Coordinates of C-alpha atoms (C1' of nucleotides) in Angstrom, one line a residue:
Chain T
M286 CA -205.6 19.7 124.6
S287 CA -204.6 23.5 125.2
G288 CA -202.6 25.2 122.4
G289 CA -200.7 26.6 125.1
V290 CA -199.3 23.8 126.0
E291 CA -196.9 24.4 122.8
W292 CA -195.7 27.6 123.5
A293 CA -195.1 27.1 127.5
L294 CA -192.7 24.3 126.3
H295 CA -190.9 26.3 123.4
C296 CA -190.7 29.2 126.1
C297 CA -189.3 27.0 128.6
V298 CA -186.5 25.8 125.5
V299 CA -185.6 29.1 125.1
L300 CA -185.4 30.4 128.9
T301 CA -182.3 27.5 129.0
G302 CA -179.8 29.3 127.8
A303 CA -181.0 32.6 129.4
T304 CA -178.7 34.3 132.5
E305 CA -181.1 36.8 133.3
P306 CA -184.8 37.3 133.5
V307 CA -186.4 37.5 130.1
P308 CA -190.2 39.7 129.5
A309 CA -192.9 38.0 128.4
A310 CA -193.2 40.1 125.8
R311 CA -189.5 39.3 124.2
L312 CA -190.5 35.8 124.7
A313 CA -193.6 36.7 122.9
A314 CA -191.7 38.6 119.9
F315 CA -189.1 36.3 119.7
H316 CA -192.1 33.2 119.0
D317 CA -194.4 36.1 117.1
V318 CA -197.2 35.0 119.6
S319 CA -199.6 37.3 121.1
P320 CA -197.7 38.7 124.1
T321 CA -201.1 38.5 126.2
Y322 CA -201.7 35.3 125.8
L323 CA -198.2 34.0 126.1
A324 CA -198.5 35.8 129.4
K325 CA -201.1 33.6 130.6
Q326 CA -199.7 30.4 129.8
L327 CA -196.3 32.1 131.8
Q328 CA -198.6 32.7 134.9
A329 CA -199.4 29.4 134.8
L330 CA -195.6 28.0 134.7
S331 CA -195.1 30.6 138.2
R332 CA -197.8 29.4 140.1
A333 CA -196.6 25.9 139.1
G334 CA -193.3 26.8 140.3
L335 CA -191.4 26.1 137.4
V336 CA -190.7 29.6 136.8
R337 CA -189.8 32.6 138.7
S338 CA -191.2 35.9 138.2
A339 CA -189.3 39.4 138.6
Q340 CA -191.1 42.4 138.3
G341 CA -190.0 46.3 137.7
Q342 CA -187.2 47.0 135.1
A343 CA -185.1 44.0 134.0
G344 CA -187.6 41.5 135.1
G345 CA -188.8 39.0 133.6
Y346 CA -189.1 35.1 134.0
Q347 CA -186.1 33.1 134.6
L348 CA -186.3 28.8 135.3
T349 CA -186.3 27.8 139.1
R350 CA -184.0 24.9 138.8
D351 CA -182.0 22.6 136.4
P352 CA -183.7 22.1 132.8
Q353 CA -182.6 18.6 133.3
A354 CA -184.8 18.6 136.9
I355 CA -188.1 19.4 134.8
T356 CA -189.6 17.3 132.5
V357 CA -192.0 17.8 129.8
L358 CA -194.9 16.3 131.6
D359 CA -194.2 19.3 134.6
V360 CA -195.2 21.9 131.8
V361 CA -198.3 20.0 130.1
E362 CA -199.9 19.7 134.1
A363 CA -198.8 23.3 135.1
V364 CA -200.9 24.4 131.7
D365 CA -203.1 22.0 131.0
G366 CA -204.1 20.7 134.9
R367 CA -203.4 17.4 136.5
Q368 CA -206.5 15.3 136.2
S369 CA -207.3 13.0 133.2
A370 CA -208.9 13.7 129.9
F371 CA -211.2 11.4 130.7
V372 CA -214.0 12.1 133.6
C373 CA -215.7 8.8 134.9
T374 CA -219.5 10.1 135.1
E375 CA -220.5 6.2 136.9
I376 CA -223.4 5.8 134.4
R377 CA -223.2 2.0 136.0
Q378 CA -224.9 3.6 138.6
R379 CA -227.8 5.3 136.2
G380 CA -230.8 3.3 134.6
P381 CA -233.0 0.4 135.5
F382 CA -229.4 -1.7 136.2
A383 CA -227.8 0.6 138.1
A384 CA -225.0 -0.9 140.4
T385 CA -225.1 -0.3 144.1
P386 CA -223.0 2.0 145.7
E387 CA -220.9 -0.2 147.4
Q388 CA -220.3 -2.6 144.1
C389 CA -218.6 0.9 143.3
R390 CA -215.7 1.0 145.4
V391 CA -213.4 0.2 142.3
P392 CA -213.3 2.1 139.1
C393 CA -215.1 0.3 136.4
G394 CA -213.6 -1.4 133.7
I395 CA -214.1 1.4 130.9
A396 CA -212.6 4.5 133.7
S397 CA -209.3 2.0 134.9
V398 CA -208.5 1.1 131.2
M399 CA -208.9 5.1 130.0
Y400 CA -207.2 5.8 133.5
D401 CA -204.3 3.4 132.7
A402 CA -203.7 4.9 128.9
D403 CA -203.8 8.5 130.8
R404 CA -200.8 6.9 133.2
A405 CA -199.0 5.5 130.0
W406 CA -199.1 9.1 128.3
R407 CA -198.1 10.9 131.9
D408 CA -195.2 8.1 131.8
S409 CA -194.2 9.3 128.4
L410 CA -194.1 12.6 129.1
R411 CA -192.5 12.5 132.1
A412 CA -189.3 10.6 130.2
T413 CA -188.3 13.3 128.6
T414 CA -186.7 16.7 129.9
I415 CA -186.4 20.4 128.8
A416 CA -182.9 20.0 128.9
D417 CA -183.1 16.9 126.3
L418 CA -185.4 19.3 124.1
A419 CA -182.7 21.9 124.5
G420 CA -179.9 19.5 123.3
R421 CA -182.2 18.3 120.4
V422 CA -182.7 22.1 118.8
G423 CA -178.8 22.4 118.6
R424 CA -178.8 19.0 116.7
D425 CA -182.1 20.1 114.4
V426 CA -181.0 23.9 113.8
G427 CA -177.3 24.0 114.3
P428 CA -175.8 24.8 117.5
E429 CA -174.8 28.2 117.3
T430 CA -178.7 29.4 116.8
L431 CA -179.1 28.8 121.0
P432 CA -176.5 31.2 121.6
R433 CA -177.2 33.5 119.4
A434 CA -180.8 33.1 120.5
R435 CA -179.6 34.1 123.7
E436 CA -177.4 36.9 122.9
W437 CA -180.9 38.4 121.2
M438 CA -182.8 38.0 124.5
A439 CA -180.3 39.7 126.2
G440 CA -180.6 42.7 123.4
R441 CA -182.5 45.5 123.8
S442 CA -184.1 46.1 120.2
G443 CA -186.0 43.5 118.2
Chain A
M184 CA -211.8 14.5 125.6
S185 CA -215.4 14.0 124.4
G186 CA -218.2 12.8 126.9
G187 CA -219.7 10.8 124.3
V188 CA -216.7 8.2 124.3
E189 CA -217.8 6.8 127.8
W190 CA -221.6 6.6 126.5
A191 CA -220.1 4.9 123.2
L192 CA -218.4 2.5 125.2
H193 CA -221.0 1.5 127.6
C194 CA -223.2 1.1 124.3
C195 CA -220.8 -1.2 123.0
V196 CA -220.3 -3.4 126.2
V197 CA -224.4 -3.9 126.5
L198 CA -224.4 -4.7 122.8
T199 CA -221.6 -7.2 123.2
G200 CA -224.9 -9.7 124.6
A201 CA -227.5 -8.6 122.0
T202 CA -228.7 -11.1 119.5
E203 CA -231.0 -8.9 117.6
P204 CA -231.1 -4.9 117.0
V205 CA -231.1 -2.7 119.9
P206 CA -232.7 0.9 119.4
A207 CA -230.9 4.1 120.4
A208 CA -233.4 4.8 122.7
R209 CA -233.7 1.2 124.3
L210 CA -229.5 2.2 125.1
A211 CA -230.5 5.4 126.1
A212 CA -233.1 4.6 128.8
F213 CA -230.7 1.6 129.6
H214 CA -228.2 4.3 130.7
D215 CA -230.5 6.9 131.3
V216 CA -228.8 9.8 129.3
S217 CA -230.2 11.8 126.7
P218 CA -231.5 9.8 123.6
T219 CA -230.9 12.8 121.0
Y220 CA -227.3 13.1 121.8
L221 CA -226.6 9.0 121.9
A222 CA -227.7 9.1 118.9
K223 CA -225.1 11.5 117.8
Q224 CA -222.3 9.1 119.0
L225 CA -224.1 6.1 117.5
Q226 CA -223.9 7.5 114.2
A227 CA -219.9 8.2 115.1
L228 CA -219.7 4.4 115.3
S229 CA -221.7 3.2 112.6
R230 CA -219.4 5.6 110.3
A231 CA -216.3 4.0 111.7
G232 CA -217.8 0.7 111.0
L233 CA -217.9 -0.6 114.3
V234 CA -222.0 -0.8 114.2
R235 CA -224.4 -1.4 111.7
S236 CA -227.5 0.1 112.0
A237 CA -231.0 -0.8 110.5
Q238 CA -234.3 1.0 110.0
G239 CA -237.9 0.4 109.7
Q240 CA -239.4 -1.6 113.2
A241 CA -237.1 -4.0 114.8
G242 CA -234.2 -2.0 114.0
G243 CA -231.5 -0.4 115.9
Y244 CA -227.6 -1.0 116.0
Q245 CA -225.8 -4.2 116.3
L246 CA -221.7 -5.0 116.2
T247 CA -220.7 -5.7 113.3
R248 CA -217.8 -8.0 114.6
D249 CA -216.9 -10.3 117.1
P250 CA -216.1 -7.8 120.6
Q251 CA -212.9 -9.8 120.7
A252 CA -211.9 -8.2 117.5
I253 CA -212.9 -4.6 118.8
T254 CA -210.4 -2.5 121.1
V255 CA -211.1 0.3 123.0
L256 CA -209.3 2.5 120.9
D257 CA -211.6 1.7 118.0
V258 CA -214.3 3.6 120.0
V259 CA -212.2 6.3 121.0
E260 CA -210.8 7.2 117.4
A261 CA -214.4 6.8 116.0
V262 CA -215.9 9.3 118.4
D263 CA -213.2 11.6 119.0
G264 CA -211.0 11.5 115.8
R265 CA -207.9 10.0 115.2
Q266 CA -205.4 12.7 114.8
S267 CA -203.5 13.6 118.1
A268 CA -204.6 15.6 121.0
F269 CA -201.2 18.0 120.3
V270 CA -201.2 19.9 117.2
C271 CA -197.9 21.6 116.0
T272 CA -198.4 25.2 114.6
E273 CA -194.7 25.4 113.7
I274 CA -193.6 28.3 116.1
R275 CA -190.1 27.3 114.8
Q276 CA -190.9 28.7 111.4
R277 CA -191.7 32.2 113.1
G278 CA -190.1 34.6 114.8
P279 CA -186.6 36.6 114.4
F280 CA -184.6 33.4 114.3
A281 CA -187.4 30.9 112.3
A282 CA -186.1 28.0 111.2
T283 CA -186.0 27.3 107.3
P284 CA -188.4 25.1 105.8
E285 CA -185.9 22.6 104.9
Q286 CA -184.5 22.2 108.5
C287 CA -188.4 21.6 109.1
R288 CA -188.2 17.9 107.0
V289 CA -189.2 16.1 110.1
P290 CA -191.1 17.2 113.5
C291 CA -189.6 19.3 116.0
G292 CA -188.6 17.9 119.5
I293 CA -191.6 19.2 121.0
A294 CA -193.8 17.8 118.6
S295 CA -191.7 14.2 118.4
V296 CA -192.5 14.5 122.5
M297 CA -195.8 15.0 122.6
Y298 CA -196.2 12.4 119.2
D299 CA -194.5 9.7 120.8
A300 CA -196.7 10.0 124.0
D301 CA -200.1 10.5 122.2
R302 CA -198.7 6.9 120.4
A303 CA -198.2 5.5 124.1
W304 CA -202.2 6.3 124.9
R305 CA -203.4 5.0 121.5
D306 CA -201.3 1.4 122.2
S307 CA -202.6 1.4 125.8
L308 CA -206.3 1.6 124.8
R309 CA -205.6 -0.7 122.0
A310 CA -204.3 -3.2 124.5
T311 CA -208.1 -4.0 125.7
T312 CA -211.2 -5.2 123.8
I313 CA -214.9 -4.7 124.4
A314 CA -215.0 -8.4 125.3
D315 CA -212.4 -8.1 127.8
L316 CA -214.8 -5.0 129.4
A317 CA -218.0 -7.1 128.8
G318 CA -216.0 -10.2 130.5
R319 CA -215.0 -7.7 133.9
V320 CA -218.5 -6.4 134.0
G321 CA -219.5 -10.2 135.0
R322 CA -217.1 -10.3 137.5
D323 CA -217.6 -6.9 139.1
V324 CA -221.6 -6.8 139.4
G325 CA -221.9 -10.4 139.3
P326 CA -222.6 -12.9 136.0
E327 CA -226.5 -12.8 135.9
T328 CA -226.4 -8.8 135.2
L329 CA -225.6 -9.8 131.6
P330 CA -228.3 -12.2 130.7
R331 CA -230.8 -10.1 132.5
A332 CA -229.8 -7.0 130.9
R333 CA -230.0 -8.6 127.5
E334 CA -233.5 -10.2 128.1
W335 CA -234.7 -6.8 129.0
M336 CA -233.1 -5.2 126.0
A337 CA -235.3 -8.0 124.1
G338 CA -238.3 -7.2 126.3
R339 CA -240.2 -4.2 125.0
S340 CA -241.1 -2.1 128.0
G341 CA -238.5 -0.1 130.3
Chain D
dG48 C1' -168.4 63.9 145.4
dA49 C1' -171.3 61.2 148.1
dT50 C1' -176.3 60.0 149.4
dA51 C1' -181.3 60.1 150.2
dG52 C1' -185.6 60.8 148.3
dG53 C1' -188.9 61.1 144.2
dG54 C1' -190.5 60.1 139.9
dT55 C1' -190.4 57.1 136.1
dA56 C1' -191.1 53.4 133.2
dC57 C1' -191.0 48.6 133.0
dT58 C1' -192.6 44.3 134.7
dC59 C1' -196.0 41.1 136.6
dG60 C1' -200.9 39.4 137.7
dG61 C1' -206.0 39.2 138.0
dA62 C1' -210.3 40.9 135.9
dT63 C1' -212.7 40.6 131.5
dA64 C1' -215.1 40.1 126.4
dC65 C1' -215.0 37.1 122.3
dC66 C1' -215.2 33.1 119.5
dT67 C1' -214.5 27.9 118.6
dT68 C1' -215.9 23.6 120.2
dT69 C1' -218.5 20.9 122.5
dT70 C1' -223.3 19.3 124.3
dG71 C1' -227.4 18.9 123.5
dT72 C1' -232.5 18.9 120.4
dC73 C1' -235.1 18.6 116.3
dC74 C1' -237.3 17.1 112.3
dG75 C1' -237.4 15.1 107.6
dA76 C1' -235.5 10.7 104.1
dG77 C1' -235.9 5.4 104.9
dT78 C1' -237.4 1.0 105.7
dG79 C1' -239.6 -3.5 107.2
dT80 C1' -244.2 -5.0 109.7
dG81 C1' -249.2 -5.6 109.6
dC82 C1' -253.3 -5.3 108.1
dG83 C1' -256.8 -5.5 104.5
dA84 C1' -258.8 -6.0 99.5
dG85 C1' -258.6 -9.1 95.7
dG86 C1' -258.8 -13.6 93.2
Chain B
dC241 C1' -257.4 -20.1 101.9
dC242 C1' -253.5 -17.4 99.7
dT243 C1' -251.2 -13.3 97.6
dC244 C1' -250.5 -8.6 96.5
dG245 C1' -250.8 -4.0 97.7
dC246 C1' -250.7 0.1 100.7
dA247 C1' -250.8 2.5 104.6
dC248 C1' -248.1 3.0 109.0
dA249 C1' -245.4 3.3 113.0
dC250 C1' -240.9 3.0 114.1
dT251 C1' -236.0 3.5 113.0
dC252 C1' -231.5 6.1 111.6
dG253 C1' -229.7 10.7 109.5
dG254 C1' -227.9 15.1 109.0
dA255 C1' -229.5 19.7 109.9
dC256 C1' -230.5 23.3 114.0
dA257 C1' -229.7 26.1 118.5
dA258 C1' -227.8 26.8 123.4
dA259 C1' -223.6 26.6 126.7
dA260 C1' -218.8 25.9 128.2
dG261 C1' -214.0 25.7 127.8
dG262 C1' -210.5 27.7 125.2
dT263 C1' -208.6 32.2 123.2
dA264 C1' -207.1 36.9 123.3
dT265 C1' -207.3 41.4 125.3
dC266 C1' -206.9 45.2 128.9
dC267 C1' -206.0 47.5 133.1
dG268 C1' -204.5 48.3 137.6
dA269 C1' -200.5 46.7 141.4
dG270 C1' -195.5 46.9 142.3
dT271 C1' -190.7 46.9 142.1
dA272 C1' -186.3 48.2 140.5
dC273 C1' -183.5 52.1 138.2
dC274 C1' -181.9 56.8 137.1
dC275 C1' -182.4 61.4 138.1
dT276 C1' -182.1 64.7 141.0
dA277 C1' -181.7 68.0 144.7
dT278 C1' -179.3 68.0 149.1
dC279 C1' -175.8 67.7 152.5

DNA sequence: GATAGGGTACTCGGATACCTTTTGTCCGAGTGTGCGAGG
DNA sequence: CCTCGCACACTCGGACAAAAGGTATCCGAGTACCCTATC
């Protein structure tokens, strides 16, 4: 899986408490990661409609909807794509015992199992929202962290 | 995910009906795939202890245990490794609001969600055995296919 | 003093190189088989 | 005719290149703000 997924999720959590657009450079400084590469991930989120970008001075990114309405799966699919990690190459249609195309209307057993597992994975990711993650941050590192981070986001110098 | 997983699974299904070792070259011819690259996947299965390799004339690969005792997850982990697709880089410990190491005894919320999803994925793959897949092949393409394939495996020419 | 215009600084977005992982290939080590020579 | 030894052919196993996708970067397009000049 792309490592950018982790960055994107952290950014979404941080954006939870933002009241005004946050520039990509500030998000990168907050997490101490490459600003240019993080920009790429944020563009993916923007294309997926999870965040709204504003250009110009005082521009940046902000969530388009309530954090409770954004699932972890939404972010993962925005960055890594929507298709299953397993891709069936239809081996059964090759070789001396190739199956006929009409026998291949339904996915083969191997593909079915892999697709089912992929569905279970996505279902699990869908069960948690960005709001859940933000709430857990408060419990893990203290409730005052998120407001302080919000204040830092609004400030000018790092 | 590695495309070799699909090849390895198909090979395990075919080996279900084999009564004597099957060479890698023959398995490759059966599936019409690259013999040398398939050999790599079979080596991974051998390292994991799922198949036993026999060298010399009349050598080849055969399953080490009953197909009912080999899960799809076993094969996937043998080829693609056992670690989660998501790797936490501990972003929370970086930047101006870095969490202290003692706050990081437990995985962060993001990592937890990803690990839970990974566990659900693996649980799903563990629920199906190679024997199940072999049985489904019989239902999909006809019960006489597997015995004929077995006969072809034992024969000398393609 | 209020307003319109322009310049500036800041922002995102896509096009562009680099590098690690995956894919694909080759050759050497090891082993069981079959043949031949000897008893 | 039986047995022992040897050479062979076939097998796997790990080491070695090529290609693709992920990683990282840069520069151009666009926009809001602020300063200035004018009414």
